[in-house]
Tab-separated table of C-alpha atoms in Angstrom:
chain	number	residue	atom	x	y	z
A	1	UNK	CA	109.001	215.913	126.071
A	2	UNK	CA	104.921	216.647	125.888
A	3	UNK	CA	104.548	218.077	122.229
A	4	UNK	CA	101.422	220.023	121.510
A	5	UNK	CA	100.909	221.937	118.172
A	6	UNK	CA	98.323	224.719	119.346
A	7	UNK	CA	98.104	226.634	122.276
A	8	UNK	CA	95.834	228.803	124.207
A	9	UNK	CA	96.797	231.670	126.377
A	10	UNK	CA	94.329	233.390	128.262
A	11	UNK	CA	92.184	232.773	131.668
A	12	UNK	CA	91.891	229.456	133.613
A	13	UNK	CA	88.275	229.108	132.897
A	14	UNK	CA	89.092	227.726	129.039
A	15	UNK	CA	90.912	224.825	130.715
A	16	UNK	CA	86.490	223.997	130.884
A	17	UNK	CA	86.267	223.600	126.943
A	18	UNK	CA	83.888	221.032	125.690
A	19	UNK	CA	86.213	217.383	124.674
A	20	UNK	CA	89.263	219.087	126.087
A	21	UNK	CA	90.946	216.425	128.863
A	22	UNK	CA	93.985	217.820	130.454
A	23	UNK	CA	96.551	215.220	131.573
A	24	UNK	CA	99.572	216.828	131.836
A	25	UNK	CA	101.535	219.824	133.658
A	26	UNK	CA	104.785	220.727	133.284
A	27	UNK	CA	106.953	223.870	134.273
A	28	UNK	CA	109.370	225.083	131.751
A	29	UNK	CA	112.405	227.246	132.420
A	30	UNK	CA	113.283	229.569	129.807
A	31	UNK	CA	116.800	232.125	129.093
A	32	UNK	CA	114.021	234.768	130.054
A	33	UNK	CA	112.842	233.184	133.691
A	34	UNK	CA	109.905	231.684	134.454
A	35	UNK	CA	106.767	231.699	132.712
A	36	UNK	CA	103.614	232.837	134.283
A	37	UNK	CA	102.430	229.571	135.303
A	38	UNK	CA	103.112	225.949	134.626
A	39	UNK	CA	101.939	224.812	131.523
A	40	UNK	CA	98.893	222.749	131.103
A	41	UNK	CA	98.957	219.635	128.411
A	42	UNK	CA	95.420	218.501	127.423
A	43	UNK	CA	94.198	215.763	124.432
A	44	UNK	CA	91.379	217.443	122.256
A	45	UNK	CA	90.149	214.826	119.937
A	46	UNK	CA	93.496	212.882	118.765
A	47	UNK	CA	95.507	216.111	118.972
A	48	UNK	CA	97.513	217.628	122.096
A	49	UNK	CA	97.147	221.095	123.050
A	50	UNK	CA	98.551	222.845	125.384
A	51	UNK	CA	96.903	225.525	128.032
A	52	UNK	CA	99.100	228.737	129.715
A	53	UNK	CA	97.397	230.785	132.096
A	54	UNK	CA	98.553	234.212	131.405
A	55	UNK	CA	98.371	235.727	134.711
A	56	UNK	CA	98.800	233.156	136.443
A	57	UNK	CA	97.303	230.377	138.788
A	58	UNK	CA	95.826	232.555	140.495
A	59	UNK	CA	95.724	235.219	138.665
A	60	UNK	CA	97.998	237.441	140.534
A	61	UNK	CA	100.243	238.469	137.452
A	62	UNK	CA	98.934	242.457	136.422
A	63	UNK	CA	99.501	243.177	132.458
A	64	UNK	CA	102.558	245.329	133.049
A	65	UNK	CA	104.254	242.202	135.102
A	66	UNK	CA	103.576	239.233	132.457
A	67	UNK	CA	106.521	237.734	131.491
A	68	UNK	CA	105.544	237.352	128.296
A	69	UNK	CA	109.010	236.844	126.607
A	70	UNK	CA	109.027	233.566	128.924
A	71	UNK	CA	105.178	232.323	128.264
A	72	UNK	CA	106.402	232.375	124.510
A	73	UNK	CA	109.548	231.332	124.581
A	74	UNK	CA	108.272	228.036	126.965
A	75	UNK	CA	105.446	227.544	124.319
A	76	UNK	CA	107.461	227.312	121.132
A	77	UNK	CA	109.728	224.807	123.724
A	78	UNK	CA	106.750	222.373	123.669
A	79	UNK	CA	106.420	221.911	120.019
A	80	UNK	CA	103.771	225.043	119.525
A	81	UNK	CA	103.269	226.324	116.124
A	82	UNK	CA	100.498	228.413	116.726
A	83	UNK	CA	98.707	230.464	119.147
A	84	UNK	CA	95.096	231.294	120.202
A	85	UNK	CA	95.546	234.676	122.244
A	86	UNK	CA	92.242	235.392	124.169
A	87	UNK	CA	92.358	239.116	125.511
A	88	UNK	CA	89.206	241.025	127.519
A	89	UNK	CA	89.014	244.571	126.170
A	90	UNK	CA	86.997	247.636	126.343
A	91	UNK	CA	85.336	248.518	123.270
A	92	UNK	CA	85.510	251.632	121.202
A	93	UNK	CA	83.708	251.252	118.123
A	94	UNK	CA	80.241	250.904	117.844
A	95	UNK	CA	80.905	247.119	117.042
A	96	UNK	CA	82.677	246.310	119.864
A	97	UNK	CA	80.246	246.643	122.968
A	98	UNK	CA	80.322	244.628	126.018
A	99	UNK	CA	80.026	240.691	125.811
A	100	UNK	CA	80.887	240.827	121.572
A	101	UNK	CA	83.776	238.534	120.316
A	102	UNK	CA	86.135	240.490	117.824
A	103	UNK	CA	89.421	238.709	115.574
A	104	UNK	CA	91.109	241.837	115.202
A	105	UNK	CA	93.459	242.479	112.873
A	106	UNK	CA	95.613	245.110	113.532
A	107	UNK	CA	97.684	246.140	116.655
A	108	UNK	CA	98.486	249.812	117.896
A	109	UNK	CA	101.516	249.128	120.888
A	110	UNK	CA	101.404	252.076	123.713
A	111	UNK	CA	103.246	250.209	125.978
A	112	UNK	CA	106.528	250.667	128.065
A	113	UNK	CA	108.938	249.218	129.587
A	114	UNK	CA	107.778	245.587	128.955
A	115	UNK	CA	110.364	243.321	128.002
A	116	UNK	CA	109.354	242.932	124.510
A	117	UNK	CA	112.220	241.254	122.052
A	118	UNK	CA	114.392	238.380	122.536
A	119	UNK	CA	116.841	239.952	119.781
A	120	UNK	CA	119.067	242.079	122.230
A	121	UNK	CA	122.275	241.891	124.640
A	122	UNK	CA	125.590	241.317	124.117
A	123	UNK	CA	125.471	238.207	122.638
A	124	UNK	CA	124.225	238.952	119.142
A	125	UNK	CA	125.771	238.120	116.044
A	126	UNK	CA	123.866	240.610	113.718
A	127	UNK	CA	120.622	243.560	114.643
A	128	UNK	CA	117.401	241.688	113.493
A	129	UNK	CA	114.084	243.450	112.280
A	130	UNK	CA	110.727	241.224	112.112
A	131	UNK	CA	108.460	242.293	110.005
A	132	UNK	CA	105.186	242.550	111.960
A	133	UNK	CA	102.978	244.381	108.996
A	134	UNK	CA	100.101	241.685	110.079
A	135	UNK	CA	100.585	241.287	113.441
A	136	UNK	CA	98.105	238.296	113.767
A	137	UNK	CA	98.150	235.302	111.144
A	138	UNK	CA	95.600	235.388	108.200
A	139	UNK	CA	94.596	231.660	108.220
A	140	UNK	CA	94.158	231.339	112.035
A	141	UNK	CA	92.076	234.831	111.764
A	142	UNK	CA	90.307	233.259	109.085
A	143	UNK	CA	89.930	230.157	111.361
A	144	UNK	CA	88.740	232.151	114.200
A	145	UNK	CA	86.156	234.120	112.364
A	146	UNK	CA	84.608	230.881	110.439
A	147	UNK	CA	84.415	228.781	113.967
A	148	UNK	CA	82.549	231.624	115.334
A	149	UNK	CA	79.951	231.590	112.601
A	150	UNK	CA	79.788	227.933	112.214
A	151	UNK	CA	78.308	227.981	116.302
A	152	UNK	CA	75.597	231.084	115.686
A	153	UNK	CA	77.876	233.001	117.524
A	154	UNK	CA	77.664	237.160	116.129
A	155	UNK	CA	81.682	237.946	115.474
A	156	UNK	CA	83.396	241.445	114.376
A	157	UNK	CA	85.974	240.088	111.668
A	158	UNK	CA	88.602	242.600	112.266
A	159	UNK	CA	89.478	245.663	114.104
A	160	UNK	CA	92.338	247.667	115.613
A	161	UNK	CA	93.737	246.355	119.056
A	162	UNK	CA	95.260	249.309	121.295
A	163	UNK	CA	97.478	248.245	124.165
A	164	UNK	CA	97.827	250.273	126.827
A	165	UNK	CA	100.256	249.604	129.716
A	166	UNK	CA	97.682	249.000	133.052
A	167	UNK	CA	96.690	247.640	135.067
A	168	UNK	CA	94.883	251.224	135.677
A	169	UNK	CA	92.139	251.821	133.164
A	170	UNK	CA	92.378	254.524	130.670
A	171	UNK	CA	90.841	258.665	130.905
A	172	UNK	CA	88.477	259.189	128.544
A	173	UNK	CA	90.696	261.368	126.663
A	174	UNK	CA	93.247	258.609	125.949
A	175	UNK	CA	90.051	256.712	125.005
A	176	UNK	CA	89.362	259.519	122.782
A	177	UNK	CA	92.884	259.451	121.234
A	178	UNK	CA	93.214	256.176	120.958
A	179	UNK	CA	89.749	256.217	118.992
A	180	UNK	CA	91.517	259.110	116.493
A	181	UNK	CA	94.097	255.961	116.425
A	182	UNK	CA	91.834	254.160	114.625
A	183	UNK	CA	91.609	251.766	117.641
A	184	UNK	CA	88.014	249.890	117.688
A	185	UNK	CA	88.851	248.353	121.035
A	186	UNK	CA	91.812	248.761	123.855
A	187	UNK	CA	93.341	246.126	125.977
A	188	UNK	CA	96.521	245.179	128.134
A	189	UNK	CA	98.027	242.331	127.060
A	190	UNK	CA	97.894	242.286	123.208
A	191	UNK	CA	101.388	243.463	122.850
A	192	UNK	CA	104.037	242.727	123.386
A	193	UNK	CA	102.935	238.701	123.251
A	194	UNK	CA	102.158	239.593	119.220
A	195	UNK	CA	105.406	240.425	118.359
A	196	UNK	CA	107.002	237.900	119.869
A	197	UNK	CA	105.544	234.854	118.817
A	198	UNK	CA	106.200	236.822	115.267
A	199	UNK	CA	110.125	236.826	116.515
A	200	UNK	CA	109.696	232.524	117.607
A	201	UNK	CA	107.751	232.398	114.003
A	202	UNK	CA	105.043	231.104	115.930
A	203	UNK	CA	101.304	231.668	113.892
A	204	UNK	CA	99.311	233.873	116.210
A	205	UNK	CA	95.552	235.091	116.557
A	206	UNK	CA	93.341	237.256	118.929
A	207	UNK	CA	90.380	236.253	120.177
A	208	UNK	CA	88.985	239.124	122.244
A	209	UNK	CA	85.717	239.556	124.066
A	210	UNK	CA	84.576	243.127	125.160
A	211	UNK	CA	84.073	243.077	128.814
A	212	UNK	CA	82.749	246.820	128.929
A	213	UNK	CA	82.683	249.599	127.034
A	214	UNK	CA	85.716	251.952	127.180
A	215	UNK	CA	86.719	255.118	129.253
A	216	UNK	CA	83.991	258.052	128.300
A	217	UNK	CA	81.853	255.900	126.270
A	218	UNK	CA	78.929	256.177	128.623
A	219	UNK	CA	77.815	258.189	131.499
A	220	UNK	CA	78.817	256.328	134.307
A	221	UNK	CA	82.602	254.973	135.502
A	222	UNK	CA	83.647	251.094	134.611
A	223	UNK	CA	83.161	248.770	137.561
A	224	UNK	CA	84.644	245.445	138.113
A	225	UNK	CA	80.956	244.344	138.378
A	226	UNK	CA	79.802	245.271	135.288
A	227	UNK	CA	83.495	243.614	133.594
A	228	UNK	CA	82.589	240.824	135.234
A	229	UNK	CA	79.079	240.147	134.372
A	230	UNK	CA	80.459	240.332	130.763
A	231	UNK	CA	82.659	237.878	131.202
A	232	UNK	CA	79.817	235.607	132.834
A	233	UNK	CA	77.671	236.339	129.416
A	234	UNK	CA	80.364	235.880	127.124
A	235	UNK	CA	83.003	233.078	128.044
A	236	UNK	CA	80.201	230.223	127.093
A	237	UNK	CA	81.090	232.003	123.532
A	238	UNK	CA	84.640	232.296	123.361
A	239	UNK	CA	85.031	228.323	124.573
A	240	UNK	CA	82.181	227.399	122.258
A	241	UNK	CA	84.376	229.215	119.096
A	242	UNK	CA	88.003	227.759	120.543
A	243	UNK	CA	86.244	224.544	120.633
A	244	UNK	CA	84.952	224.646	116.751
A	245	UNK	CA	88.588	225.887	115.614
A	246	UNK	CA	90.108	223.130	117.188
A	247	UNK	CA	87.609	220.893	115.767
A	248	UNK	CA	87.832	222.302	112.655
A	249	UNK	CA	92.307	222.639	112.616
A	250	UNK	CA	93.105	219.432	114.389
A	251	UNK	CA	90.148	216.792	113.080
């Protein structure tokens, strides 16, 4: 069986990062079904790392329909003992405006409805609790933050991540809520893939880039153009930083 210590979930364009060479894909059924795509097995340097599109390939998944219980599950299968989440969000705080990286480090969960434990059914022995008081690791945060830096690339080291169900945008007043939250920037599919890679034990962190700004915090409405001419801007950055961390974790 492929073993590969970190992966990265997110879109298919960071299969593109710089001394990443995929060899490798392989499907993985799980207790939980299938996982959103097969998964992608790559050599970065002397390491293996291993690629999962979260939508999909094509992306044809929407964030209330990820099975994320399966992505996870199939990554800790292949050996993973930490994860690099990228998530596009709409930013809140002033901070957090279109085409900026954030490592946040805290999580506010409005979802519903998601399957989002593998501790239930008939089967168990005992009721479990996680503890999920840092939802994203310290040392890969730190990791994150520092590989940024180390490429010139301008970082917000933390920040609250609120995840709303989708795939419709929010109203401005649940942007306004949100923002009496405490939430600096609001996404789909932050939760619930944090708390279970906490459940697996696996070491997770958030890379997210702001692809506009959210609901009410201009004049005009959010277009898919303008998300996706922040993307354009700011992938170069978020493969430039993965690349650094891995350089940085694996050697």
């Amino acid at each position: 069986m492929s073993q590969a210590r970190i992966a990265i979930i997110g879109g298919t364009g960071l299969t593109e990062l710089e001394g990443l060479r995929l060899s490798e894909e392989k499907k993985y059924p799980t207790p939980w079904g299938e996982p959103s795509a097969p998964l992608l097995f790559g050599q970065f340097g002397r390491s293996r790392i291993v690629f999962l599109a979260r939508h999909g390939n094509p992306h044809t998944k929407p964030p209330h329909q990820v099975n994320y219980r399966a992505n996870l599950w199939a990554l800790r299968e292949a050996g993973v003992e930490q994860v690099l989440a990228v998530n596009a969000v709409g930013g809140i705080s002033a901070e957090t405006g279109p085409a900026r990286l954030i490592v946040p480090d805290q999580l506010i969960d409005y979802t519903y409805g998601r399957g989002h434990t593998f501790f239930e059914g008939d089967a168990l022995e005992h009721v479990t609790h996680v503890d999920l008081t840092e939802p994203y690791d310290r040392e890969v945060r730190r990791g994150l933050v520092d590989a940024a830096l180390s490429r010139g690339i301008p970082v917000k080291d933390g920040g609250v991540y609120g995840c709303t169900q989708g795939p419709r945008l929010e109203t401005a007043a649940e942007i306004r809520r949100l923002e009496r939250d405490g939430c600096d920037l609001v996404g789909m599919t932050g939760m619930p893939e944090a708390a279970l890679a906490a459940e697996l034990q696996l070491r997770y962190g958030c890379l997210a880039l702001s692809v506009n700004w959210a609901a009410g915090k201009t004049e005009g409405i959010i277009t898919m153009a303008e998300i996706g001419a922040a993307i354009e801007s700011g992938m170069g950055d978020v493969r430039s930083t993965i690349s650094a961390y891995l350089e940085a974790t694996l050697g």
